[in-house]
XYZ file of C-alpha atoms in Angstrom:
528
model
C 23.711 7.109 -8.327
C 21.999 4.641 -10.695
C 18.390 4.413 -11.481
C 16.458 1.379 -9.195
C 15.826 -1.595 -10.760
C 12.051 -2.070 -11.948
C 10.571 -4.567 -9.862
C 9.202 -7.402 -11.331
C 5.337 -8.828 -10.598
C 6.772 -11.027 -7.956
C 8.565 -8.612 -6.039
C 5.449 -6.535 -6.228
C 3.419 -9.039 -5.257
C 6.036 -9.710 -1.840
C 6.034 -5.793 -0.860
C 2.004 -6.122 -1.060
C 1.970 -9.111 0.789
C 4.630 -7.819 3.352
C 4.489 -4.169 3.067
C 7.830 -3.757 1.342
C 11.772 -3.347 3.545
C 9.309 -1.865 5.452
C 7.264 -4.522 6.832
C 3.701 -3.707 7.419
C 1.569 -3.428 11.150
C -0.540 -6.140 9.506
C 2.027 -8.567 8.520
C 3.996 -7.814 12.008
C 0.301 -8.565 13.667
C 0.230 -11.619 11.914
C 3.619 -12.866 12.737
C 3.021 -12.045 16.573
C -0.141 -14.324 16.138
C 1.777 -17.497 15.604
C 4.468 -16.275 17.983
C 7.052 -15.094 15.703
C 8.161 -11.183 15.840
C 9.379 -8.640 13.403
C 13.467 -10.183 13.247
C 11.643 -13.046 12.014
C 9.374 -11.155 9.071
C 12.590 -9.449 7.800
C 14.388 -12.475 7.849
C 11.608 -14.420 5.547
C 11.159 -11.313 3.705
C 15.056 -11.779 2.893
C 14.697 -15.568 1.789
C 12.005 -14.987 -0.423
C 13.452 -11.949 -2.053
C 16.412 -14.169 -3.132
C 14.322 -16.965 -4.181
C 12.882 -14.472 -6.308
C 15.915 -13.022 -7.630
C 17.087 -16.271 -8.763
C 14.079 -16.866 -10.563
C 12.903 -19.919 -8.270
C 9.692 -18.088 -7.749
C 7.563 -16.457 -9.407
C 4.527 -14.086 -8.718
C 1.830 -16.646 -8.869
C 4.114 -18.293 -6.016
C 4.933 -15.579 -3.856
C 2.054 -16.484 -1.487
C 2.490 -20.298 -1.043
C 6.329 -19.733 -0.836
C 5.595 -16.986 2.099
C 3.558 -19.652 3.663
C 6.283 -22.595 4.094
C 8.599 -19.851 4.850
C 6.721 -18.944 7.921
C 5.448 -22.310 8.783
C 9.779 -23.432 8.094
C 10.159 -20.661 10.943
C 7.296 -21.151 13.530
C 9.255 -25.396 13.181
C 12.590 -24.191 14.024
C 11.629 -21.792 16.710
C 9.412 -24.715 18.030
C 12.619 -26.617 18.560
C 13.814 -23.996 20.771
C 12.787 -22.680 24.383
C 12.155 -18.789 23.075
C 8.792 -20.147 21.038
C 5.843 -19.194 22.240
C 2.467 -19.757 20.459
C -0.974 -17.711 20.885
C -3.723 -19.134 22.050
C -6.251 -17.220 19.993
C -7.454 -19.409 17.421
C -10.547 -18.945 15.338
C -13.698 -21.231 15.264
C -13.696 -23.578 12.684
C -16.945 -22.895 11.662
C -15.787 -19.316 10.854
C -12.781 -20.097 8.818
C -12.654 -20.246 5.226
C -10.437 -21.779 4.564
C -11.410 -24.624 6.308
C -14.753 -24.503 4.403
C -12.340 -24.511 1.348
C -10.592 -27.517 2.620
C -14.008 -29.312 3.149
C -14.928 -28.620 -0.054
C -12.035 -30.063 -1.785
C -12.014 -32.913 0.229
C -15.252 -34.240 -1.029
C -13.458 -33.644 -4.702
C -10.900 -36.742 -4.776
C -9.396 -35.340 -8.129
C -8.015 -32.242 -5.943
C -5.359 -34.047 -4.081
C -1.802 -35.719 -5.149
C 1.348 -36.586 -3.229
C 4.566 -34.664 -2.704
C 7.639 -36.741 -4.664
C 9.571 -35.199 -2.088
C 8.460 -35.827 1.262
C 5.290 -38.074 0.520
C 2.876 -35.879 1.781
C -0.864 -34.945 0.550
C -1.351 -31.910 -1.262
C -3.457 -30.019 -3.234
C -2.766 -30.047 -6.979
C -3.131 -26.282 -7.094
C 0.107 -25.485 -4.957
C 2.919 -24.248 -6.301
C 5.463 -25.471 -3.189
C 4.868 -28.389 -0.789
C 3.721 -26.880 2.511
C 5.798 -29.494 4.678
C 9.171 -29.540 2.256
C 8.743 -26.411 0.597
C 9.718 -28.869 -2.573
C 8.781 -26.863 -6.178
C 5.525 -28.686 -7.636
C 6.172 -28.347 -11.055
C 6.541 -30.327 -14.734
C 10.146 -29.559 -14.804
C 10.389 -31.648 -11.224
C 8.714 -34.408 -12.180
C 4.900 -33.713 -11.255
C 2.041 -35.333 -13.199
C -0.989 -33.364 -12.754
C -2.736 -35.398 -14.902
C -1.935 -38.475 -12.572
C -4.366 -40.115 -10.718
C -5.552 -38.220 -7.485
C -5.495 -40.158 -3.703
C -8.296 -42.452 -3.304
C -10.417 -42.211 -0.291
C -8.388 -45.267 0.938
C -5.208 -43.788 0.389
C -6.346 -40.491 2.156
C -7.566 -42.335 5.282
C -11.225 -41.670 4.698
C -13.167 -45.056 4.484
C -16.844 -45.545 3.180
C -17.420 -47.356 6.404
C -15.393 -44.778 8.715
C -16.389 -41.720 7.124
C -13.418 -39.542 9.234
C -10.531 -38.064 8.424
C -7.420 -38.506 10.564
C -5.683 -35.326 11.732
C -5.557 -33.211 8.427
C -3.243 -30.029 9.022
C -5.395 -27.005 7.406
C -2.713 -24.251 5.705
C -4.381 -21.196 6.952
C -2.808 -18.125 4.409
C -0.382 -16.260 6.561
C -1.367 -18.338 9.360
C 0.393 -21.328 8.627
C 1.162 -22.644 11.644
C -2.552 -23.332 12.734
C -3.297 -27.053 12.628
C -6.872 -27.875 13.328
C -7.594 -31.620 14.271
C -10.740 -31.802 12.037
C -12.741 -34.848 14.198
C -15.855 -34.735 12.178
C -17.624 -36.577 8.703
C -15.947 -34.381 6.367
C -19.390 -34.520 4.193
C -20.990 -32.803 7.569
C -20.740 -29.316 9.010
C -17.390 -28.925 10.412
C -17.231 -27.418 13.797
C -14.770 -26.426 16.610
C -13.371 -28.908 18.776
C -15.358 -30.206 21.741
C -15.558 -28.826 24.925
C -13.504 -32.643 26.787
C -10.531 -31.215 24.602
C -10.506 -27.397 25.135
C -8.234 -26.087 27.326
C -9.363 -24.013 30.418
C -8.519 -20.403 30.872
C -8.577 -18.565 33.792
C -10.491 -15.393 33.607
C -8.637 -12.511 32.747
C -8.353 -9.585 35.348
C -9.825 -6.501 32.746
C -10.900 -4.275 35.878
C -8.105 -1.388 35.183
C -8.465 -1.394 31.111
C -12.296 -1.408 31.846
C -12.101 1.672 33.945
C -10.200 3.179 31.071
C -12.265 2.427 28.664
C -15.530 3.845 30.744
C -13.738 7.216 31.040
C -13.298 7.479 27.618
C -16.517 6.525 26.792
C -17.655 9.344 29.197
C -15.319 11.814 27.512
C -16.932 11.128 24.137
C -20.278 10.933 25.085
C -20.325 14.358 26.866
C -18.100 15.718 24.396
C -19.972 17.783 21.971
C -17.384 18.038 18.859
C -14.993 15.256 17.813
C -11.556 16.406 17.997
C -10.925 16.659 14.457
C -14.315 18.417 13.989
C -13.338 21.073 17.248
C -9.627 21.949 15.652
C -11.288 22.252 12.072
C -13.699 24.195 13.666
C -11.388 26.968 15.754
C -8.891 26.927 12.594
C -12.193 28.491 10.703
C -13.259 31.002 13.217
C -10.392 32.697 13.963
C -9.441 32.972 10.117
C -13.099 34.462 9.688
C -12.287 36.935 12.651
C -8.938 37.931 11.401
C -10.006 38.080 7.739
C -13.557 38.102 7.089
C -12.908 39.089 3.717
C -10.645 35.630 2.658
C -11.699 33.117 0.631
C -11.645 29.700 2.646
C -10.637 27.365 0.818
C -12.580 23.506 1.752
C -9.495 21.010 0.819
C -7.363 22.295 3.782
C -10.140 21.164 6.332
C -10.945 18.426 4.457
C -7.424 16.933 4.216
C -5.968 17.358 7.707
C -9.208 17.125 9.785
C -11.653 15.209 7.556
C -14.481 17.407 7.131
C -15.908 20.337 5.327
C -16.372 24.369 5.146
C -20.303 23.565 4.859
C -20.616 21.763 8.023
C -18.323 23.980 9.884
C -20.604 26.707 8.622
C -23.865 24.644 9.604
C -22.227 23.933 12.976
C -21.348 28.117 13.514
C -24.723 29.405 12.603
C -26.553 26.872 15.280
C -24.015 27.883 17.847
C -24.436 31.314 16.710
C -20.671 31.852 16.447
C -21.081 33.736 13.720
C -23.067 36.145 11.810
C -23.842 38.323 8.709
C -21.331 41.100 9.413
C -21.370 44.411 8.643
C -20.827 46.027 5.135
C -18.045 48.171 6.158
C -16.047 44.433 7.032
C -17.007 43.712 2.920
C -15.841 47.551 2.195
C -12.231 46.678 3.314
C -11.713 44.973 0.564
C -12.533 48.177 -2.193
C -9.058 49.738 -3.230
C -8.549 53.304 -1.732
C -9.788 55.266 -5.363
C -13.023 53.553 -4.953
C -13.475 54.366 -1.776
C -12.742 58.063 -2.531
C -14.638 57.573 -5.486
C -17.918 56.521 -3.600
C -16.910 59.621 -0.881
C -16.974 61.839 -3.951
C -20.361 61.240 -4.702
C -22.280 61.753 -1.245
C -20.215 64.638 -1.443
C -17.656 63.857 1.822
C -14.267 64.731 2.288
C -11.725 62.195 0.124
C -8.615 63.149 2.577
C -7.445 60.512 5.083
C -6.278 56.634 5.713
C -8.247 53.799 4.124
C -9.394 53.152 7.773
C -10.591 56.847 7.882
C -12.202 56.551 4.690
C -14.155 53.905 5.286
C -15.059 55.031 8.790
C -16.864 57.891 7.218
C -18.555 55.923 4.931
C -20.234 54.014 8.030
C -20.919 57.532 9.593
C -22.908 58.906 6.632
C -24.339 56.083 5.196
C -27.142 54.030 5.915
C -26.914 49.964 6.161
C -28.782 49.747 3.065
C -27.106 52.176 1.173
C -23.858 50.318 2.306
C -25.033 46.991 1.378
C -26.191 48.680 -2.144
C -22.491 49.548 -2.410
C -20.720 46.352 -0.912
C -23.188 43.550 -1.606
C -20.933 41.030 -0.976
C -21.933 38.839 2.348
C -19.075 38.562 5.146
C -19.555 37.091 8.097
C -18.108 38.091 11.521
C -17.382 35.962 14.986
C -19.688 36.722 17.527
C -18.401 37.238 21.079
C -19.537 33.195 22.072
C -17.627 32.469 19.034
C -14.568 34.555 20.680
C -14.973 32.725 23.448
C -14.634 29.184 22.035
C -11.322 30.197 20.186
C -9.885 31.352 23.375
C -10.797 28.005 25.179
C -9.295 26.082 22.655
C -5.961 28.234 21.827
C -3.522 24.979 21.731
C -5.297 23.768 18.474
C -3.162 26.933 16.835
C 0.285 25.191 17.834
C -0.530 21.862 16.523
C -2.176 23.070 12.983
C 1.734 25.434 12.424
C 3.812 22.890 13.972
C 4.326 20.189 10.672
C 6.314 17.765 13.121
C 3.795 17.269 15.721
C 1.105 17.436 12.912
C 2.676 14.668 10.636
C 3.750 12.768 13.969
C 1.028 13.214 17.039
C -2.808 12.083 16.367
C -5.352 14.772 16.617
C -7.117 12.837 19.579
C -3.439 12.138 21.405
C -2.732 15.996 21.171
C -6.228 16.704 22.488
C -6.247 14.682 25.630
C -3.290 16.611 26.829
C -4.595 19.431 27.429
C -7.926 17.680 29.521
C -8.838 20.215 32.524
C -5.634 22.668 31.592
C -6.523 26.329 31.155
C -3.547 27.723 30.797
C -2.398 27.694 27.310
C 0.712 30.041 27.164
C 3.065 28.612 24.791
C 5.607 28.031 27.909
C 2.968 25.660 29.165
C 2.115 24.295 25.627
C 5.758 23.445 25.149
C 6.246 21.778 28.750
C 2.652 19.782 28.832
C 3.883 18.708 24.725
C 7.878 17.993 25.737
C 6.524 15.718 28.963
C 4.356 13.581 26.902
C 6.827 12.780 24.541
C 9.253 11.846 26.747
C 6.900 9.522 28.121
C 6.271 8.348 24.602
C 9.805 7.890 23.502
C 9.702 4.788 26.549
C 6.266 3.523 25.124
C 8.181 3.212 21.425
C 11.042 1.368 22.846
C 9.120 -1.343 24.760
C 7.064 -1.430 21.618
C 9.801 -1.863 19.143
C 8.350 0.659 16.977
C 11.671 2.059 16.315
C 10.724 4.137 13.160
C 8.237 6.292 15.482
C 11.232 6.310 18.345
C 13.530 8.167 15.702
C 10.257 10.418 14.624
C 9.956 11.426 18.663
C 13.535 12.944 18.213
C 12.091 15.129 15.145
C 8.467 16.005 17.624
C 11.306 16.707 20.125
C 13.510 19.152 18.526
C 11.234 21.148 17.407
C 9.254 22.127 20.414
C 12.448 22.514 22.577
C 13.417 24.844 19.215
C 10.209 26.807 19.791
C 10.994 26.919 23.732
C 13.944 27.928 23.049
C 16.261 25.131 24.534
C 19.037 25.370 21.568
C 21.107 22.631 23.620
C 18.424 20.247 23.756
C 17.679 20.637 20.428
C 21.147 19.799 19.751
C 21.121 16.277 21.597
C 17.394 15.344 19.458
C 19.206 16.547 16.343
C 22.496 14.557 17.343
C 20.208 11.528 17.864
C 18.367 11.799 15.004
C 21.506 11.894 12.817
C 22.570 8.775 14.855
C 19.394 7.036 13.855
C 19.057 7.815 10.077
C 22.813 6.816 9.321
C 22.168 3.512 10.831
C 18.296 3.119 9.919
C 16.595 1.545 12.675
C 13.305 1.979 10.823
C 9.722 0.357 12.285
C 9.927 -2.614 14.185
C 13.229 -3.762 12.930
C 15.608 -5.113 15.719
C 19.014 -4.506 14.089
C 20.213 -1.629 11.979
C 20.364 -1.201 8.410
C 23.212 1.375 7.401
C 22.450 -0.005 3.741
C 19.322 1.995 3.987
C 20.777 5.025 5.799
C 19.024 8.230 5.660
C 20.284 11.697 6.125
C 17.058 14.171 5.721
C 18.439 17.472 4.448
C 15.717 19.775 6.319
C 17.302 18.674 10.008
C 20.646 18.220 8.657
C 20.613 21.751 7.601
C 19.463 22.980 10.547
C 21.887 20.998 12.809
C 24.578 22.624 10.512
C 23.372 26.044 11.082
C 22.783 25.459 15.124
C 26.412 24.196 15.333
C 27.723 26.853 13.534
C 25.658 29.080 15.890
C 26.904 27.241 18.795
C 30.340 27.548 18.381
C 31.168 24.493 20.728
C 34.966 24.112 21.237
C 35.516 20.602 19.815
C 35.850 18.662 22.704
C 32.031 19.997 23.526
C 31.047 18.929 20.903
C 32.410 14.817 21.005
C 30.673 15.154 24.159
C 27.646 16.022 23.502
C 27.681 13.833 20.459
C 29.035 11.119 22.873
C 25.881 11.205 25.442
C 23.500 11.459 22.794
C 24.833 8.026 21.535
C 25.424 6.794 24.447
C 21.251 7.745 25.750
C 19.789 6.077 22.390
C 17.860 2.833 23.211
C 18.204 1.016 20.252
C 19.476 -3.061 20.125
C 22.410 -2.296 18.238
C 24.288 0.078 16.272
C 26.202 -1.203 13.176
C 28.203 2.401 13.182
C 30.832 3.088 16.403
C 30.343 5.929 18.171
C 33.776 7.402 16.359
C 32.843 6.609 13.030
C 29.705 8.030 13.276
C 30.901 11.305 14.838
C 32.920 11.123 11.407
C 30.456 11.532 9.436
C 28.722 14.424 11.056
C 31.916 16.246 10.800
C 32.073 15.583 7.268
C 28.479 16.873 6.967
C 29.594 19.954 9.090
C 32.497 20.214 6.577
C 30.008 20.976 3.863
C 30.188 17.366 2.259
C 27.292 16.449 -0.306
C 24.229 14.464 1.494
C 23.623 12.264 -1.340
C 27.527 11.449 -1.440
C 27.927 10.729 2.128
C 24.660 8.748 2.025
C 26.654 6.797 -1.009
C 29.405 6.293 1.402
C 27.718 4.915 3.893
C 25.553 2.210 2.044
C 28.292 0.923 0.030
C 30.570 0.867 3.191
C 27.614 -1.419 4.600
C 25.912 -3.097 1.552
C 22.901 -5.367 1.902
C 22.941 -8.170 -0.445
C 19.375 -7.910 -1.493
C 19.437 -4.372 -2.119
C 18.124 -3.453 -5.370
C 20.374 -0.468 -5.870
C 23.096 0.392 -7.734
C 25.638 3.438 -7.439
């Protein structure tokens, strides 16, 4: 495979501006607020990386262009019965941009006309916001011309009003704002005569919610992060007082330090300074016969033994003398607390659930549950992500639906379901060889993945297995059949294909090859 093409500071600026073939929550939040969707992202995304790759835009551009593109969109779906536009629109007074606008209203010089389409623009842009037309030298643009008169712009010295001026919010651009006010005054929303009115919202069941939560955490004593952090610590102390801890661990996976776990210990008085024999497990065996030697005790024995004698004929202070470094132990309320909390110990091993499952999601589950055998852990854990898998699909969050598959093998794998871990495994395959990656609504075999830590273990499990091979196209067959995706570029057949070829010991990377070229994207930046 060929190296990727460098990206140049256009396409840069697009994947910060969209979040790259990826597109981001905040773009996709965007696009719902002007009542496009996702489809609609990836399809502007798509435009604009062409216009780019012809060299019609560049990265000074990228913005403005994005703008039209959107505003080209939210006109077309207007024109159709699918569109529907959000009512949540910001106060005028709060908008910058319309401050912005105000501002270069009162400066004449600001403002030209579009040779395109005739309409009134700001000399800045790059692109006409209603034709999209390229302002530019090279099409004709004279930015040294003279800029619309008041006259000309509809704002009279006797009148003092603008007519309805259409305000280019970035990444909003569909928001027009009727400005109805002396553009040399304060600007401010529309009045109440033209406001439409909403009927009160019914927030009685999210409210009650909401208060429960707000109950949880105000009675709760430790955040969650702060509790698993917090168990992780004690029970390493209790099984090895003598480790050193190291702080980035905590810090990176539960966002806070060994000093305030420590702080938090003492004042519970979980632990405390533990006894120099704990520090004396830590001295080799010839020092410990060494120190025997010379209070004149018998040298025969286990370390265990050894040390045991020392506590027998030594006083604390003569131990201390000897072991002077400071271990701490966990007291029996410290115990106590790790027992409580034993499911924090599956989530911290388990890298799936970890990488996949929120601290405070994994935490709720076990609310008012005291039994924490690992059968239950792996039931309470396998029921909420099933319930999950339908909250990603109404969602469209079909990146964390094909992540639910990865959660899901691995706790059936740890329950010991090898059949069910087969059918997440199957689907997962399924997924990655098509790519239906976050919030996209169609799949992307161009992109296909094949991840070689579950392909290598869906290898293995087959071989394990043994299924005859008509099992097997069965159980590949209802796992396709139960995924919940929009589409699937790849048949059923073909796709069973291509798990036997990875059964057959066929490279990753080559059958990854095979697939993209077999369905190319024509803005892919790749090359084999």
């Amino acid at each position: 495979m060929g190296l990727l093409r460098r990206k140049n500071p256009a396409e840069k600026k697009l994947k910060e501006l969209t979040g790259g073939f990826l597109i981001s929550d905040s773009f996709i939040e965007m696009l719902n607020n002007v009542g496009l969707d996702s489809s609609d992202g990836y399809d502007i995304q798509r435009q604009l990386k062409a216009d780019i790759k012809r060299g019609d835009v560049k990265e000074d551009g990228v913005e403005t262009r994005l703008n039209f593109l959107i505003e080209k969109r939210i006109k077309e779906k207007k024109a159709s019965s699918d569109f529907k536009q959000e009512d949540s629109l910001n106060e005028l007074s709060s908008n910058d941009n319309v401050k912005e606008l105000k501002f270069l209203l009162n400066q004449e010089h600001n403002l030209i006309k579009c040779p395109n389409c005739d309409k009134k623009i700001l000399k800045r842009d790059k692109f006409c916001y209603s034709c999209g037309f390229e302002l530019s030298k090279e099409n004709g643009i004279d930015f040294n011309a003279e800029s619309i008169s008041e006259t000309d712009f509809g704002v009279g010295p006797s009148i003092g009003y603008a007519p309805e001026v259409k305000v280019e919010n970035n990444f909003y651009p569909s928001m027009e704002y009727e400005l109805d006010a002396k553009v040399e005054d304060t600007i401010s929303p529309m009045s109440d005569s033209s406001a439409e009115v909403l009927e009160p919202k019914d927030v009685s069941d999210e409210l009650s919610e909401l208060e429960k939560l707000y109950n949880k955490k105000v009675s709760t004593k430790y955040s969650p992060k702060f509790k698993f952090a917090y168990v992780l610590y004690l029970d390493e102390i209790n099984k090895n007082p003598n480790k050193s801890i190291k702080n980035d661990y905590y810090k990176s996976n539960y966002d806070t330090s060994l000093t305030k776990i420590k702080k938090q210990a003492k004042e519970d008085e979980f632990i405390g300074e533990g006894s120099p024999l704990i520090a004396a497990k830590s001295a080799t065996v010839k020092d410990l016969k060494k120190l025997l030697k010379e209070h004149d005790l018998m040298v025969s024995g286990t370390k265990d033994e050894l040390i045991e004698r020392l506590g027998e004929n030594l006083t604390e202070e003569e131990l201390k003398e000897v072991f002077p470094k400071k271990v701490f132990s966990v007291s029996e309320k410290g115990l106590e607390f790790i027992e409580e909390n034993k499911y924090v110990f599956y989530y911290d091993k388990t890298t799936p659930i970890r990488s996949y499952v929120e601290v405070e999601e994994y935490d709720s589950i076990f609310d008012d549950v005291n039994d924490f055998s690992d059968e239950n852990i792996h039931k309470l854990l396998i029921d909420f992500l099933e319930k999950r898998e339908d909250e990603l699909v109404s969602k469209k969050n079909w990146g964390g639906y094909r992540y639910n598959f990865m959660a899901l093998a691995r706790v059936y794998k740890d329950s010991g379901n090898e059949f069910k871990v087969l059918d997440n495994d199957f689907k997962l395959f399924i997924a990655g060889i098509n790519n239906f990656n976050d919030y996209t609504n169609h799949s992307e075999p161009a992109y296909g993945y094949i991840g070689k830590t579950y392909s290598k273990e869906l290898v293995e499990l087959l071989h394990s297995l043994s299924l005859s091979i008509d099992d097997l196209k069965a159980k590949f067959n209802d796992a396709y059949d139960d995924l919940k995706y929009p589409e699937l570029k790849i048949s059923k057949d073909e796709s069973l294909v291509y798990l036997l070829k990875l059964f057959s010991g066929e490279d990753i990377q080559d059958l990854t090859e095979e697939i993209r070229s077999k369905y190319p994207d024509p803005n892919l930046n790749y090359s084999f």
